[in-house]
């Protein structure tokens, strides 16, 4: 069975070529054609030999994702629903920013973490995405942007510049494929997206946080915290029963010690659940002395879940600032097009009602 060329990092492709009698440097030529020039046909790669083209055609495919739905928000956010080869569906979101084009990618079909507030938690976990299924999300957005900016192809906005691994799924539950994906998009001969322009999020898989720390990468880490104590977090996020707040914070401190990188705490504000002034003071105490900041997120309501958007966001933010917590209020993107994680897929599959 042929393998997707997008499953290969530059070193792994070079090794495969070398093992089959070809020059290792040919991997750089192939990467350049695919990722820089968007040439998706081996036959059109003019600086590689006929023998290598034959080998590539016999052993690899240059595949793509089947786009089912594309929705654009009034704020420029674009959400795409893709069908995979096995007919399962995933979501990808493009969020235009002042600093560039940011893309949020999916890492799993469904999510077994079952966070109570999340639309992804409504979707049955089916499998991990392979590396190529993540890489192809970026490629699809790049091709979309190439068409959008065809009159200005050299514009920095004609390519993806930032990636957040925060879509459907728990990235650290698919650690090896996610790390291969990161290496491909970060590679100078790949998409050449800087490590500090890539952020990976986790809801708190403690052993993988430590494994990620040991890599000593410049890739950013975000923690989906959403509660300042075990009592609230146990109700919202089942993973907290395996890795309670104390263990999570120890892993975060280990990460910072190993990498000297700042961390992001994601905190969705839910009415009368985690948004009181006492909760804010407790959160401030929890993150005190840690090199990081709190990203406050207004809740995007899902009718099938009982939670409501907080009406106390301003007060919560004010308490954090008074206690000298580095905090920001995240700008919302694509609220009119089901842009929150899992919403478009769940809506299409009838899990979320159409009016949402």
PDB file of N, CA, C and O in Angstrom, residues 6 20 24 52 61 69 73 76-78 89 100 113 123 126 142 155 157 175 196 200 233 285 288 318 333 342 356:
ATOM      1  N   UNK A   6       3.106  13.041   2.866  1.00  0.00           N
ATOM      2  CA  UNK A   6       2.966  14.011   3.953  1.00  0.00           C
ATOM      3  C   UNK A   6       3.127  13.384   5.335  1.00  0.00           C
ATOM      4  O   UNK A   6       3.053  14.090   6.335  1.00  0.00           O
ATOM      5  N   UNK A  20      17.068   3.158  -0.395  1.00  0.00           N
ATOM      6  CA  UNK A  20      16.654   2.606  -1.681  1.00  0.00           C
ATOM      7  C   UNK A  20      17.566   3.046  -2.827  1.00  0.00           C
ATOM      8  O   UNK A  20      17.175   2.984  -3.999  1.00  0.00           O
ATOM      9  N   UNK A  24      20.399  11.266  -0.455  1.00  0.00           N
ATOM     10  CA  UNK A  24      19.637  11.777   0.679  1.00  0.00           C
ATOM     11  C   UNK A  24      19.139  13.199   0.430  1.00  0.00           C
ATOM     12  O   UNK A  24      18.023  13.560   0.824  1.00  0.00           O
ATOM     13  N   UNK A  52      13.995   8.307  -9.845  1.00  0.00           N
ATOM     14  CA  UNK A  52      13.420   8.711  -8.560  1.00  0.00           C
ATOM     15  C   UNK A  52      11.925   8.983  -8.703  1.00  0.00           C
ATOM     16  O   UNK A  52      11.134   8.612  -7.823  1.00  0.00           O
ATOM     17  N   UNK A  61       1.939   8.513  -2.350  1.00  0.00           N
ATOM     18  CA  UNK A  61       0.871   9.292  -2.959  1.00  0.00           C
ATOM     19  C   UNK A  61       0.965  10.726  -2.447  1.00  0.00           C
ATOM     20  O   UNK A  61       1.429  10.971  -1.331  1.00  0.00           O
ATOM     21  N   UNK A  69     -17.507  21.523   3.617  1.00  0.00           N
ATOM     22  CA  UNK A  69     -18.167  22.781   3.975  1.00  0.00           C
ATOM     23  C   UNK A  69     -17.110  23.851   4.208  1.00  0.00           C
ATOM     24  O   UNK A  69     -16.071  23.578   4.824  1.00  0.00           O
ATOM     25  N   UNK A  73     -16.935  33.912   8.375  1.00  0.00           N
ATOM     26  CA  UNK A  73     -17.560  34.829   9.310  1.00  0.00           C
ATOM     27  C   UNK A  73     -17.427  36.270   8.834  1.00  0.00           C
ATOM     28  O   UNK A  73     -16.586  36.605   8.001  1.00  0.00           O
ATOM     29  N   UNK A  76     -13.933  37.561   9.118  1.00  0.00           N
ATOM     30  CA  UNK A  76     -12.893  37.002   8.266  1.00  0.00           C
ATOM     31  C   UNK A  76     -12.484  35.584   8.619  1.00  0.00           C
ATOM     32  O   UNK A  76     -11.745  34.933   7.870  1.00  0.00           O
ATOM     33  N   UNK A  77     -12.951  35.074   9.769  1.00  0.00           N
ATOM     34  CA  UNK A  77     -12.658  33.694  10.148  1.00  0.00           C
ATOM     35  C   UNK A  77     -13.296  32.740   9.136  1.00  0.00           C
ATOM     36  O   UNK A  77     -14.430  32.930   8.717  1.00  0.00           O
ATOM     37  N   UNK A  78     -12.541  31.706   8.761  1.00  0.00           N
ATOM     38  CA  UNK A  78     -13.064  30.696   7.842  1.00  0.00           C
ATOM     39  C   UNK A  78     -12.970  29.339   8.516  1.00  0.00           C
ATOM     40  O   UNK A  78     -11.898  28.936   8.970  1.00  0.00           O
ATOM     41  N   UNK A  89     -15.001  12.909   9.457  1.00  0.00           N
ATOM     42  CA  UNK A  89     -14.867  14.346   9.207  1.00  0.00           C
ATOM     43  C   UNK A  89     -14.073  15.033  10.314  1.00  0.00           C
ATOM     44  O   UNK A  89     -14.086  14.614  11.473  1.00  0.00           O
ATOM     45  N   UNK A 100      -0.625  38.032  11.139  1.00  0.00           N
ATOM     46  CA  UNK A 100      -0.520  37.005  10.107  1.00  0.00           C
ATOM     47  C   UNK A 100      -1.741  36.113  10.040  1.00  0.00           C
ATOM     48  O   UNK A 100      -2.806  36.452  10.575  1.00  0.00           O
ATOM     49  N   UNK A 113     -11.551  12.970  25.947  1.00  0.00           N
ATOM     50  CA  UNK A 113     -11.366  13.681  27.209  1.00  0.00           C
ATOM     51  C   UNK A 113     -12.699  14.119  27.820  1.00  0.00           C
ATOM     52  O   UNK A 113     -12.790  14.350  29.017  1.00  0.00           O
ATOM     53  N   UNK A 123     -18.822  14.350  20.655  1.00  0.00           N
ATOM     54  CA  UNK A 123     -18.513  13.527  19.486  1.00  0.00           C
ATOM     55  C   UNK A 123     -17.748  12.281  19.919  1.00  0.00           C
ATOM     56  O   UNK A 123     -16.741  12.367  20.613  1.00  0.00           O
ATOM     57  N   UNK A 126     -13.100   8.270  17.706  1.00  0.00           N
ATOM     58  CA  UNK A 126     -12.975   7.203  16.725  1.00  0.00           C
ATOM     59  C   UNK A 126     -11.522   6.810  16.467  1.00  0.00           C
ATOM     60  O   UNK A 126     -11.196   5.629  16.438  1.00  0.00           O
ATOM     61  N   UNK A 142      -3.234  26.866   2.923  1.00  0.00           N
ATOM     62  CA  UNK A 142      -2.273  27.581   2.078  1.00  0.00           C
ATOM     63  C   UNK A 142      -2.778  27.703   0.638  1.00  0.00           C
ATOM     64  O   UNK A 142      -2.611  28.749  -0.002  1.00  0.00           O
ATOM     65  N   UNK A 155       2.680  38.375  -0.883  1.00  0.00           N
ATOM     66  CA  UNK A 155       2.195  38.938   0.375  1.00  0.00           C
ATOM     67  C   UNK A 155       2.414  37.938   1.510  1.00  0.00           C
ATOM     68  O   UNK A 155       2.165  36.739   1.348  1.00  0.00           O
ATOM     69  N   UNK A 157       0.600  37.500   3.829  1.00  0.00           N
ATOM     70  CA  UNK A 157      -0.720  36.991   4.194  1.00  0.00           C
ATOM     71  C   UNK A 157      -1.190  35.887   3.260  1.00  0.00           C
ATOM     72  O   UNK A 157      -2.278  35.329   3.446  1.00  0.00           O
ATOM     73  N   UNK A 175       0.559  11.946  20.591  1.00  0.00           N
ATOM     74  CA  UNK A 175       1.805  12.677  20.756  1.00  0.00           C
ATOM     75  C   UNK A 175       2.766  12.511  19.575  1.00  0.00           C
ATOM     76  O   UNK A 175       3.271  13.494  19.031  1.00  0.00           O
ATOM     77  N   UNK A 196       8.241  29.298  17.513  1.00  0.00           N
ATOM     78  CA  UNK A 196       7.540  30.201  18.428  1.00  0.00           C
ATOM     79  C   UNK A 196       6.216  30.699  17.861  1.00  0.00           C
ATOM     80  O   UNK A 196       5.482  31.420  18.548  1.00  0.00           O
ATOM     81  N   UNK A 200       0.907  24.283  21.055  1.00  0.00           N
ATOM     82  CA  UNK A 200       0.220  23.012  21.294  1.00  0.00           C
ATOM     83  C   UNK A 200      -0.512  23.114  22.622  1.00  0.00           C
ATOM     84  O   UNK A 200       0.058  23.549  23.624  1.00  0.00           O
ATOM     85  N   UNK A 233     -12.737  21.522  38.786  1.00  0.00           N
ATOM     86  CA  UNK A 233     -12.130  20.887  37.612  1.00  0.00           C
ATOM     87  C   UNK A 233     -12.600  19.438  37.454  1.00  0.00           C
ATOM     88  O   UNK A 233     -12.770  18.966  36.328  1.00  0.00           O
ATOM     89  N   UNK A 285      -3.741  32.840  43.082  1.00  0.00           N
ATOM     90  CA  UNK A 285      -2.857  32.138  44.011  1.00  0.00           C
ATOM     91  C   UNK A 285      -2.220  30.921  43.350  1.00  0.00           C
ATOM     92  O   UNK A 285      -1.032  30.630  43.551  1.00  0.00           O
ATOM     93  N   UNK A 288       0.569  32.058  40.847  1.00  0.00           N
ATOM     94  CA  UNK A 288       1.545  33.007  41.373  1.00  0.00           C
ATOM     95  C   UNK A 288       2.965  32.465  41.236  1.00  0.00           C
ATOM     96  O   UNK A 288       3.255  31.319  41.555  1.00  0.00           O
ATOM     97  N   UNK A 318     -10.743  42.006  36.305  1.00  0.00           N
ATOM     98  CA  UNK A 318     -10.293  43.088  37.179  1.00  0.00           C
ATOM     99  C   UNK A 318      -9.612  42.549  38.441  1.00  0.00           C
ATOM    100  O   UNK A 318      -8.567  43.064  38.863  1.00  0.00           O
ATOM    101  N   UNK A 333     -13.582  34.724  17.707  1.00  0.00           N
ATOM    102  CA  UNK A 333     -13.538  34.576  16.254  1.00  0.00           C
ATOM    103  C   UNK A 333     -14.624  33.621  15.783  1.00  0.00           C
ATOM    104  O   UNK A 333     -14.827  32.556  16.371  1.00  0.00           O
ATOM    105  N   UNK A 342     -15.309  21.739  17.483  1.00  0.00           N
ATOM    106  CA  UNK A 342     -16.241  20.636  17.332  1.00  0.00           C
ATOM    107  C   UNK A 342     -17.640  21.000  16.904  1.00  0.00           C
ATOM    108  O   UNK A 342     -18.443  20.135  16.576  1.00  0.00           O
ATOM    109  N   UNK A 356     -27.838  26.550  16.071  1.00  0.00           N
ATOM    110  CA  UNK A 356     -26.632  26.996  16.768  1.00  0.00           C
ATOM    111  C   UNK A 356     -25.571  27.404  15.795  1.00  0.00           C
ATOM    112  O   UNK A 356     -25.334  26.707  14.846  1.00  0.00           O
TER     113      UNK A 356
END
